[in-house]
Amino acid sequence: MTEGAPNCPACEKPKLPGTVECPHCGVVFARFRARPPVERSSGSEPAVREKPSPSPVQTSRSSVLSRLPLRELESFLVAASESLAAGITTTAFAQGAGGAMLPPALGQRFQELADAGGSVVTLLEEIGLPGAGDAAVLRAAEKRGELPKGLSALAQGVETRRKGLGRFLGQLIYPCVLLLAWILIEPLAQLVLQGPLAYAKHVLPRLVPLVAIAGVTPYLAVRLSGQSSLQRWILAPLAYLPLLSGISLRRGKAAFAEVLGSSLRAGLPLYEALSLAGSGASHPKITRPMPSVSEAILRGDRLYVAVERLPFTREERAWIQHGEESGHLDDALLRLEARNREQAQVRTRVLFLLTAVLFGVFVLARLLLGTIEAYKGYFKLLDGILEPLLGGGLGRGAE
């Protein structure tokens, strides 16, 4: 071997001084990575290593149960925030109040995660949270040592979502009552003229779908979240309807600003916060241009320049620019969220009012027509009864 020229790590032949490539095997020295030695058993075949059994934290989602109701999730978040802020460990909380507040299967799962070194966030990730970026925001708060504050803020968000959902379901009572009145009252004359069987045949085909929809709507409304497939299949098509497109877009912009602000306050980098905000918006006009927005941020563009690809107005982008330059981006995002949410609520109220008026006119018109038809049938029945009694003449068969 030549002095000062070590051997090639691949072929063990001497290198040439001043070269970066072996003249014998062509290996580039800077790119060479030695392969780890293969462990062999007593025979000629390599020994097969047994796969380690997964720990409780690595268990797949197959063991995860359904999402907690919002009220139970809110209570659990408040209790977890207060317990961790008081200095109670996750293991003690899981074995005590935390495990008792959950269903038996989830309580046992929480204790397993705590014993394996997991945190409250690990359990919440498995259960599923309402918002698309909630778990990542909690992870960031946990890294900063502010997990109790993050849990408290999330509990307030769940409370707001629960109350809004309750108001939405309460507004559906009025059209359901009108529909029920139309279904039961319009064919009421058939109950008198033709009997209960004819009345039931007319009512049941309309009543059964109404009861089914009234029973399924609360179930679906609770499970409509940023991580749910129902969000994609039920709410996403509404973004293309003429009357609902404006409401959907403003709600999407409000959700984008909310998730972005929460992520930045939790200490997430801007690139990751934008990714979470795009997924939390759940609107095609926001999710589709998000890759180009992220590329612009990676190139070094400012946020107000990157969001020009999103459907924000010039005034809204000016708010973002002012927030960036003055160091109050959180306040600008809160104002952006409040404005779009307020506009969405106003448009929703107008749409509900217009729909209620048209629906009320339709139901009243159907009831009036049904009443007129009922009187016609009643008068025909009276004519058929009174004509022989009052002497309406001989029948045609006697002529």
XYZ file of C-alpha atoms in Angstrom:
399
model
C 0.000 0.000 0.000
C 1.303 3.491 -0.829
C 2.360 5.625 2.146
C -0.236 8.264 3.022
C -2.948 6.697 0.852
C -5.360 4.625 2.957
C -7.327 1.732 1.558
C -10.757 2.091 -0.075
C -13.472 1.255 2.489
C -15.392 -0.765 -0.132
C -12.802 -2.894 -1.947
C -9.880 -2.561 0.537
C -7.503 -1.555 -2.277
C -5.194 1.452 -1.929
C -6.534 4.887 -2.864
C -4.714 7.279 -5.159
C -3.554 10.470 -3.431
C -5.719 13.523 -4.180
C -8.688 11.543 -5.600
C -12.230 11.331 -4.309
C -13.194 8.218 -6.294
C -11.691 4.729 -6.095
C -10.028 3.766 -9.448
C -10.786 0.086 -8.801
C -14.481 -0.043 -7.817
C -15.674 3.501 -8.590
C -16.970 4.251 -5.077
C -17.127 7.942 -4.161
C -15.562 8.141 -0.730
C -17.807 10.952 0.584
C -20.963 8.976 -0.278
C -19.890 5.599 1.024
C -21.949 4.208 3.914
C -20.813 0.935 5.412
C -23.489 -1.717 5.726
C -24.047 -3.143 9.211
C -22.832 -6.719 9.615
C -25.483 -9.412 9.235
C -25.962 -11.486 12.348
C -25.955 -15.166 11.538
C -26.931 -18.137 13.592
C -25.065 -21.447 13.754
C -26.349 -22.312 10.283
C -25.884 -20.461 7.013
C -29.176 -18.537 7.169
C -29.307 -15.146 8.874
C -30.843 -15.124 12.296
C -34.410 -13.828 12.341
C -34.960 -11.171 14.939
C -38.207 -11.190 16.805
C -40.261 -8.025 16.470
C -40.655 -6.225 19.776
C -44.173 -6.169 21.126
C -45.729 -2.734 20.882
C -45.932 -0.740 24.047
C -49.265 0.657 25.213
C -48.352 4.048 23.750
C -47.727 2.487 20.311
C -51.032 0.647 20.168
C -52.937 1.361 16.983
C -56.256 3.096 16.814
C -58.116 -0.197 16.594
C -58.571 -0.112 20.375
C -59.791 3.471 20.401
C -63.440 3.932 21.256
C -65.825 6.516 19.894
C -65.454 10.219 20.571
C -66.507 11.507 23.981
C -69.605 13.722 24.109
C -68.692 17.382 24.207
C -69.983 17.919 27.749
C -67.955 14.978 29.120
C -64.877 16.102 27.157
C -65.220 19.617 28.557
C -65.472 18.313 32.144
C -62.444 16.067 31.643
C -60.348 18.921 30.216
C -61.243 21.230 33.105
C -60.385 18.549 35.675
C -57.095 17.722 33.930
C -56.127 21.394 33.763
C -56.862 22.011 37.433
C -55.133 18.806 38.581
C -51.935 19.375 36.584
C -51.817 23.031 37.648
C -52.066 21.878 41.296
C -49.008 19.639 40.858
C -50.801 16.279 40.603
C -48.944 13.865 38.350
C -50.519 12.270 35.308
C -50.328 8.811 36.899
C -52.109 9.972 40.059
C -54.740 11.789 38.013
C -55.331 8.709 35.854
C -55.708 6.453 38.893
C -57.989 8.935 40.614
C -60.465 11.475 39.289
C -59.331 11.332 35.666
C -59.932 7.615 35.232
C -63.227 7.802 37.142
C -64.594 10.554 34.867
C -64.115 8.445 31.736
C -66.010 5.341 30.606
C -64.506 2.133 32.059
C -62.630 1.143 28.887
C -61.178 4.637 28.375
C -60.335 4.934 32.066
C -58.346 1.710 31.908
C -56.646 2.880 28.718
C -55.714 6.170 30.413
C -54.087 4.302 33.286
C -52.106 2.137 30.849
C -50.852 5.218 28.994
C -49.909 6.941 32.246
C -48.023 3.873 33.496
C -46.140 3.719 30.165
C -45.062 7.349 30.462
C -47.778 8.875 28.304
C -49.535 12.140 29.055
C -53.068 13.466 28.905
C -52.396 14.620 25.346
C -51.667 11.026 24.293
C -55.123 9.947 25.436
C -56.801 12.949 23.810
C -55.088 12.173 20.509
C -56.528 8.656 20.606
C -60.014 9.770 21.623
C -60.124 12.491 18.990
C -60.581 16.213 19.482
C -63.131 18.514 17.794
C -60.574 20.758 16.087
C -58.052 19.677 13.461
C -55.095 21.359 15.191
C -56.081 20.852 18.828
C -53.718 17.945 19.469
C -50.722 19.730 17.915
C -51.449 22.883 19.924
C -51.560 20.824 23.129
C -48.272 19.135 22.209
C -46.651 22.531 21.730
C -48.055 23.760 25.047
C -46.739 20.617 26.720
C -43.224 21.249 25.377
C -43.325 24.801 26.704
C -44.490 23.595 30.139
C -47.889 25.274 29.764
C -50.087 22.212 29.348
C -52.595 23.266 32.072
C -53.190 26.569 30.241
C -53.571 24.721 26.945
C -56.104 22.315 28.430
C -58.055 25.209 29.963
C -58.158 27.071 26.648
C -59.279 23.925 24.840
C -62.025 23.397 27.440
C -63.331 26.897 26.716
C -63.315 26.137 22.997
C -65.238 22.906 23.558
C -67.768 24.808 25.689
C -68.280 27.354 22.910
C -68.712 24.582 20.359
C -71.185 22.736 22.607
C -73.339 25.823 23.169
C -73.298 26.695 19.471
C -74.332 23.161 18.609
C -77.160 23.360 21.142
C -78.429 26.603 19.607
C -78.263 25.085 16.136
C -80.264 22.022 17.172
C -82.757 24.268 18.988
C -83.369 26.253 15.821
C -84.349 23.047 14.054
C -87.313 22.524 16.405
C -89.495 25.088 14.637
C -89.324 23.529 11.136
C -89.764 20.077 12.657
C -92.948 21.214 14.434
C -94.294 22.719 11.204
C -93.532 19.528 9.301
C -95.194 17.425 11.990
C -98.272 19.654 11.887
C -98.485 19.337 8.119
C -98.071 15.556 8.227
C -100.660 14.970 10.964
C -103.282 17.650 10.213
C -103.544 17.686 6.409
C -104.912 14.112 6.053
C -107.074 14.394 9.172
C -110.233 14.281 7.083
C -109.327 10.761 5.921
C -109.443 9.635 9.540
C -113.107 10.691 9.698
C -114.180 9.742 6.194
C -112.156 6.567 5.458
C -111.006 5.317 8.847
C -107.715 4.933 10.768
C -106.156 2.536 8.235
C -106.339 5.006 5.364
C -105.064 7.765 7.653
C -102.084 5.663 8.720
C -101.255 4.762 5.099
C -101.128 8.461 4.268
C -99.208 9.607 7.360
C -96.557 6.924 7.898
C -94.616 7.388 4.598
C -94.061 11.029 5.584
C -93.660 10.558 9.328
C -90.978 7.841 9.291
C -88.368 9.869 7.314
C -88.960 12.891 9.555
C -88.379 10.833 12.714
C -85.272 9.230 11.185
C -83.775 12.601 10.217
C -84.583 14.087 13.643
C -82.824 11.149 15.310
C -79.740 11.068 13.074
C -79.077 14.840 12.945
C -77.838 15.223 16.582
C -75.636 12.128 16.168
C -74.015 13.521 13.028
C -73.726 17.060 14.389
C -71.696 15.891 17.401
C -69.258 14.008 15.148
C -68.721 16.776 12.594
C -65.160 17.828 13.356
C -62.036 18.792 11.503
C -60.723 15.242 11.702
C -63.955 13.501 10.755
C -64.723 12.119 7.316
C -68.298 13.369 7.784
C -66.919 16.894 7.503
C -65.628 16.092 4.023
C -68.702 14.266 2.768
C -71.463 16.416 4.313
C -70.215 19.970 4.806
C -67.714 20.207 1.952
C -70.375 20.002 -0.822
C -72.215 22.914 0.819
C -69.346 25.183 -0.211
C -70.554 24.996 -3.819
C -74.224 25.856 -3.204
C -75.044 29.464 -4.143
C -76.800 30.452 -0.902
C -74.396 28.623 1.390
C -71.079 29.287 -0.347
C -70.605 32.709 1.259
C -71.408 31.378 4.743
C -69.098 28.413 4.297
C -66.224 30.611 3.069
C -66.502 33.024 5.989
C -66.637 30.188 8.493
C -63.587 28.682 6.812
C -61.651 31.952 7.080
C -62.670 32.285 10.731
C -61.480 28.747 11.463
C -58.215 29.424 9.615
C -57.515 32.526 11.703
C -58.510 30.758 14.931
C -56.268 27.716 14.409
C -53.366 29.847 13.147
C -53.544 32.156 16.150
C -53.864 29.271 18.627
C -50.922 27.449 17.045
C -48.669 30.519 17.101
C -49.587 31.278 20.713
C -48.718 27.674 21.589
C -45.230 28.161 20.170
C -45.512 26.216 16.902
C -43.408 27.397 13.959
C -45.232 29.386 11.280
C -44.880 26.636 8.654
C -46.490 24.012 10.909
C -49.118 26.461 12.157
C -50.149 27.231 8.565
C -50.510 23.531 7.798
C -52.802 23.054 10.787
C -54.795 26.168 9.936
C -55.356 24.972 6.366
C -56.625 21.592 7.513
C -58.810 23.210 10.158
C -60.485 25.541 7.663
C -61.988 22.623 5.673
C -62.871 24.807 2.677
C -61.651 24.089 -0.886
C -60.683 27.708 -1.580
C -58.360 27.576 1.439
C -57.058 24.006 1.419
C -56.153 23.895 -2.285
C -53.742 26.878 -2.361
C -52.095 25.930 0.967
C -49.084 24.152 -0.658
C -48.174 27.328 -2.549
C -48.647 29.375 0.644
C -46.273 27.054 2.506
C -43.718 27.272 -0.317
C -43.880 31.060 -0.166
C -43.201 30.983 3.589
C -40.238 28.645 3.049
C -38.833 31.080 0.447
C -38.849 33.771 3.091
C -41.982 35.727 2.136
C -43.915 37.521 4.822
C -47.238 36.081 5.944
C -49.343 38.902 4.467
C -47.655 38.283 1.094
C -48.146 34.521 1.239
C -51.876 34.772 2.090
C -52.539 36.690 -1.131
C -53.193 33.230 -2.581
C -56.055 32.765 -0.096
C -59.544 34.331 -0.427
C -58.873 37.174 2.043
C -59.896 40.711 1.203
C -57.426 43.570 0.849
C -58.508 44.936 4.222
C -57.980 41.582 5.929
C -54.489 41.239 4.440
C -53.754 44.770 5.657
C -54.685 43.679 9.186
C -52.257 40.763 8.928
C -49.510 43.058 7.601
C -50.047 45.545 10.416
C -50.011 42.709 12.968
C -46.739 41.350 11.605
C -44.994 44.710 11.481
C -46.202 45.850 14.891
C -45.663 42.520 16.644
C -49.367 42.032 17.397
C -50.222 39.285 14.938
C -52.352 37.497 17.548
C -54.653 40.521 17.883
C -54.934 40.831 14.095
C -55.889 37.159 13.768
C -58.456 37.493 16.572
C -60.010 40.478 14.776
C -60.000 38.553 11.512
C -61.686 35.581 13.173
C -64.326 37.723 14.913
C -65.212 39.628 11.742
C -65.662 36.568 9.544
C -67.556 34.683 12.229
C -69.900 37.628 12.744
C -70.551 37.959 9.017
C -71.212 34.222 8.777
C -73.685 34.434 11.683
C -75.539 37.357 10.095
C -75.848 35.543 6.772
C -76.921 32.373 8.566
C -79.691 34.234 10.429
C -80.936 35.803 7.194
C -80.927 32.409 5.468
C -82.744 30.805 8.396
C -85.341 33.580 8.432
C -85.928 33.361 4.684
C -86.158 29.579 4.818
C -88.538 29.699 7.788
C -90.853 32.179 6.021
C -90.950 30.179 2.788
C -91.368 26.930 4.678
C -94.171 28.396 6.800
C -95.985 29.664 3.699
C -95.627 26.230 2.084
C -96.981 24.403 5.140
C -99.887 26.815 5.611
C -100.770 26.578 1.932
C -100.723 22.781 2.105
C -102.895 22.848 5.225
C -105.373 25.222 3.550
C -105.569 23.069 0.432
C -105.941 19.978 2.561
C -108.763 21.604 4.518
C -110.564 22.581 1.310
C -110.220 19.042 -0.056
C -111.471 17.677 3.238
C -114.586 19.890 3.092
C -115.212 18.806 -0.492
C -115.065 15.193 0.520
C -117.271 15.893 3.537
C -119.911 17.625 1.412
C -119.866 14.767 -1.102
C -120.410 12.333 1.739
C -123.337 14.404 3.035
C -124.860 14.550 -0.451
C -124.612 10.784 -0.749
C -126.324 10.327 2.629
C -128.996 13.006 2.378
C -130.037 12.465 -1.239
C -131.936 9.178 -0.603
C -133.388 10.510 2.658
C -134.724 13.712 1.127
C -136.195 12.004 -1.906
C -133.833 12.722 -4.689
C -136.044 10.854 -7.225
C -135.904 7.394 -8.685
C -132.608 5.823 -9.479
C -131.493 5.404 -13.045
C -132.100 1.680 -12.886
C -135.829 2.261 -12.373
C -136.276 4.491 -15.396
